[in-house]
Every structure is written in structure tokens, then in C-alpha cells.
PDB file of C-alpha atoms in Angstrom:
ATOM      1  CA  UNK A   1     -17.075  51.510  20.064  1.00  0.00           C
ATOM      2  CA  UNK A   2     -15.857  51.522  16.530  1.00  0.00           C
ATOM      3  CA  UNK A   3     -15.310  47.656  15.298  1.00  0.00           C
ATOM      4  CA  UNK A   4     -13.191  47.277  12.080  1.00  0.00           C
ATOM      5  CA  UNK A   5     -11.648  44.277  10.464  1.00  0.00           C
ATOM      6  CA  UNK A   6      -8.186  44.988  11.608  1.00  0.00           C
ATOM      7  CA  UNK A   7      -9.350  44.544  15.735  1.00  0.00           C
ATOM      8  CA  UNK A   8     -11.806  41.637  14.334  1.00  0.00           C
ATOM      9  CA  UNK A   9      -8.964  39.853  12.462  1.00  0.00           C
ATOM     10  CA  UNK A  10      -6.753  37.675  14.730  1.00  0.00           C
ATOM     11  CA  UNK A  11      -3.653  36.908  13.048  1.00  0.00           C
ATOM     12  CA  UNK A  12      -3.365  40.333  11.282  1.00  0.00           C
ATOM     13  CA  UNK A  13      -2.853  40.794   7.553  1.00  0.00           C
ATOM     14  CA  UNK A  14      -1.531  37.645   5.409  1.00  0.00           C
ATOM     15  CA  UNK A  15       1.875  38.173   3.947  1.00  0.00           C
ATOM     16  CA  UNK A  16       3.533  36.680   1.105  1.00  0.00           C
ATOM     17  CA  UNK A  17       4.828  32.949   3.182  1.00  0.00           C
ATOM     18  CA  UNK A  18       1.580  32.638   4.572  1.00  0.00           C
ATOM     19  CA  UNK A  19      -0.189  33.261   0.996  1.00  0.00           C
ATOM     20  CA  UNK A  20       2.108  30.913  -0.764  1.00  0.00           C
ATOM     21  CA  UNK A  21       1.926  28.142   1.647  1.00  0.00           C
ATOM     22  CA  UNK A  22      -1.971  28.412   1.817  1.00  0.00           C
ATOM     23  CA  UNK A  23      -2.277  28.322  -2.331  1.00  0.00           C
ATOM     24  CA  UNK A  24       0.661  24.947  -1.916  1.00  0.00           C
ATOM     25  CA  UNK A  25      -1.718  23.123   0.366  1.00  0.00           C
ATOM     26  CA  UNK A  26      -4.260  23.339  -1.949  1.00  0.00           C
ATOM     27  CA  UNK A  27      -2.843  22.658  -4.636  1.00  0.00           C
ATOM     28  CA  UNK A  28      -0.948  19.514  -3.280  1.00  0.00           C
ATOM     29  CA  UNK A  29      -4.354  18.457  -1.975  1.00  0.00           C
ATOM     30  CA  UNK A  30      -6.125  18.317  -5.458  1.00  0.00           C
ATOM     31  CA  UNK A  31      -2.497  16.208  -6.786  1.00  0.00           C
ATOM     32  CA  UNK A  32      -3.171  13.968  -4.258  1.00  0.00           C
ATOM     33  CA  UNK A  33      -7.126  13.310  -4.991  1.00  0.00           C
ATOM     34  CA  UNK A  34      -5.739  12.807  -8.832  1.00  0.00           C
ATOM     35  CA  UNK A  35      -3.209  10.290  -7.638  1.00  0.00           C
ATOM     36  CA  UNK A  36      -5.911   8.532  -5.522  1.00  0.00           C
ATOM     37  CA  UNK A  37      -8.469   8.513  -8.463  1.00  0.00           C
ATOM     38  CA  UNK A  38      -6.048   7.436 -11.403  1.00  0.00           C
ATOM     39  CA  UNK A  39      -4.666   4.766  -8.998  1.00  0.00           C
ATOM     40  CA  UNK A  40      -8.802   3.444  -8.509  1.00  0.00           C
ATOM     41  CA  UNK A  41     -10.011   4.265 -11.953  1.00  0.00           C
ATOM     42  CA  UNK A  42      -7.205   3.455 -14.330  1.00  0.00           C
ATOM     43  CA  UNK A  43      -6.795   0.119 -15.130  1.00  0.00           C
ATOM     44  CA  UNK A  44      -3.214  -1.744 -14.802  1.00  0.00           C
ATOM     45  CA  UNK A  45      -0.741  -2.425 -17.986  1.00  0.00           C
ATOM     46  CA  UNK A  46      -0.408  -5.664 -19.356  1.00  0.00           C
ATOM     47  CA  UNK A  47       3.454  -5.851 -17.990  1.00  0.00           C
ATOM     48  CA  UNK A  48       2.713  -5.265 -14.508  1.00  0.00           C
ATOM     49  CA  UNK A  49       0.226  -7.731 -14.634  1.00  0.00           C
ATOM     50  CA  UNK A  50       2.764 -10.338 -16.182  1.00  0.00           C
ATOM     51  CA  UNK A  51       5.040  -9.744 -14.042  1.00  0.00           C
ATOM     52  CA  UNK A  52       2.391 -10.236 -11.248  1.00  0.00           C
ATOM     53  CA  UNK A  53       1.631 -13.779 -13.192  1.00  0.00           C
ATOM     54  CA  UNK A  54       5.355 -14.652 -12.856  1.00  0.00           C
ATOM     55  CA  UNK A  55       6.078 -13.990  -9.519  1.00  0.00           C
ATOM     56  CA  UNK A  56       2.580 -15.903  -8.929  1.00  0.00           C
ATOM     57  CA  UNK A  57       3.695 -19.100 -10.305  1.00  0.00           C
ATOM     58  CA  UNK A  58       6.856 -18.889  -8.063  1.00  0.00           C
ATOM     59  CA  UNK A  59       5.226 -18.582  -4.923  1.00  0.00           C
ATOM     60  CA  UNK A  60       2.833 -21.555  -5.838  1.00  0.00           C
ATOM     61  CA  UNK A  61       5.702 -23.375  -6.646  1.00  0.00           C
ATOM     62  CA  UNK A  62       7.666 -22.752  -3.360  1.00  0.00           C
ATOM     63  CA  UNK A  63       4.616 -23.471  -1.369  1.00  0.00           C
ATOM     64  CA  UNK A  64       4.012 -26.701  -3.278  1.00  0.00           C
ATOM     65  CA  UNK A  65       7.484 -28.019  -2.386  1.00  0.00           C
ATOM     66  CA  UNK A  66       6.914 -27.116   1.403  1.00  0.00           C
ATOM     67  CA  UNK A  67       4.013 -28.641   1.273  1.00  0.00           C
ATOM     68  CA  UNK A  68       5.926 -31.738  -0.385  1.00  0.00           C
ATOM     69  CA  UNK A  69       8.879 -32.042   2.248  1.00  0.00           C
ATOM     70  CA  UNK A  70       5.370 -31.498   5.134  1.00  0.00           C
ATOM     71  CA  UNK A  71       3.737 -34.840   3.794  1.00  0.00           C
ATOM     72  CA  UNK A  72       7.334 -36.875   3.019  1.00  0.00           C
ATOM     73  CA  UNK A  73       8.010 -35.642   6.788  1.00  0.00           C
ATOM     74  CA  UNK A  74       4.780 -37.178   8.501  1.00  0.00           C
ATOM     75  CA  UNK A  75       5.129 -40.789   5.939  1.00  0.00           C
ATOM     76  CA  UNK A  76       8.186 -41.137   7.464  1.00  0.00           C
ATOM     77  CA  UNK A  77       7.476 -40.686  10.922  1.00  0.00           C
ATOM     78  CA  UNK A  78       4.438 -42.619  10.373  1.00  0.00           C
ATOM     79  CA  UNK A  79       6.870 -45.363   9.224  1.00  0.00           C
ATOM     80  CA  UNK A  80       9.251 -45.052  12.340  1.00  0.00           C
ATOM     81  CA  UNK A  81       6.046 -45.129  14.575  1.00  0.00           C
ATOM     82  CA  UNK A  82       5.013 -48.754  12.529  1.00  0.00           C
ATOM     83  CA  UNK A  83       8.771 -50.020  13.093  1.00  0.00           C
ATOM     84  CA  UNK A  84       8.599 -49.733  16.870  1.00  0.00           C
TER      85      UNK A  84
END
């Protein structure tokens, strides 16, 4: 019983597809792990984090006039409750 690495070998010799998608994989791999480390290590620009300070101030703006027109809402129908 003679066993040689063609009957040991499952999928049979790799061809050009299978060696270029194999060699992709990897290499889109290690661009991903970069991606993932310069987006942990690397530390923002100062105009992203302006910009982050602007749009800051405008939510805390919005929410302070909800939270405005909440407490003129409950005066008033603390008023109306007083007039009855």
C-alpha cells in the first residue's frame, strides 16, 4: 500500500484562483488589523474634534429649550389646577 501526497491531499493541487484568493485574504486581513490599530492608537485632528465641539453646543442647546417649554408646560398647568 503505497501512500503519496497526491491520494493524501483532498482537494488536489492548488491552481492559480485558489493561490491568488488565499494570498488576498491575507493580505486584506493584515489591512484590516492596520485600520483597527491606527483607528485605537492614533489620536484625532484638531478639526474633527471642533467640529465635534460645535455640534456639542447645539445639542445642549436644543435640549435646554425642551427642557424650557417641559417646565413652562407644568407652571402652567400648575396654574390652571390653582384656578379651579
Amino acid at each position: 500500500m503505497e501512500t503519496t501526497s497526491s491520494t493524501l491531499d483532498k482537494f488536489g493541487e492548488d491552481d492559480i484562483f485558489n493561490t491568488v484568493l488565499r494570498y488576498g485574504l491575507f493580505v486584506a486581513a493584515i489591512f484590516q488589523l492596520i485600520c483597527i490599530a491606527s483607528s485605537i492608537f492614533l489620536p484625532t485632528s484638531q478639526e474633527s474634534q471642533e467640529t465635534d465641539g460645535e455640534i456639542g453646543e447645539e445639542q445642549k442647546q436644543s435640549t435646554d429649550i425642551i427642557n424650557a417649554a417641559r417646565r413652562q408646560h407644568k407652571i402652567r398647568k400648575l396654574e390652571k389646577k390653582k384656578r379651579r
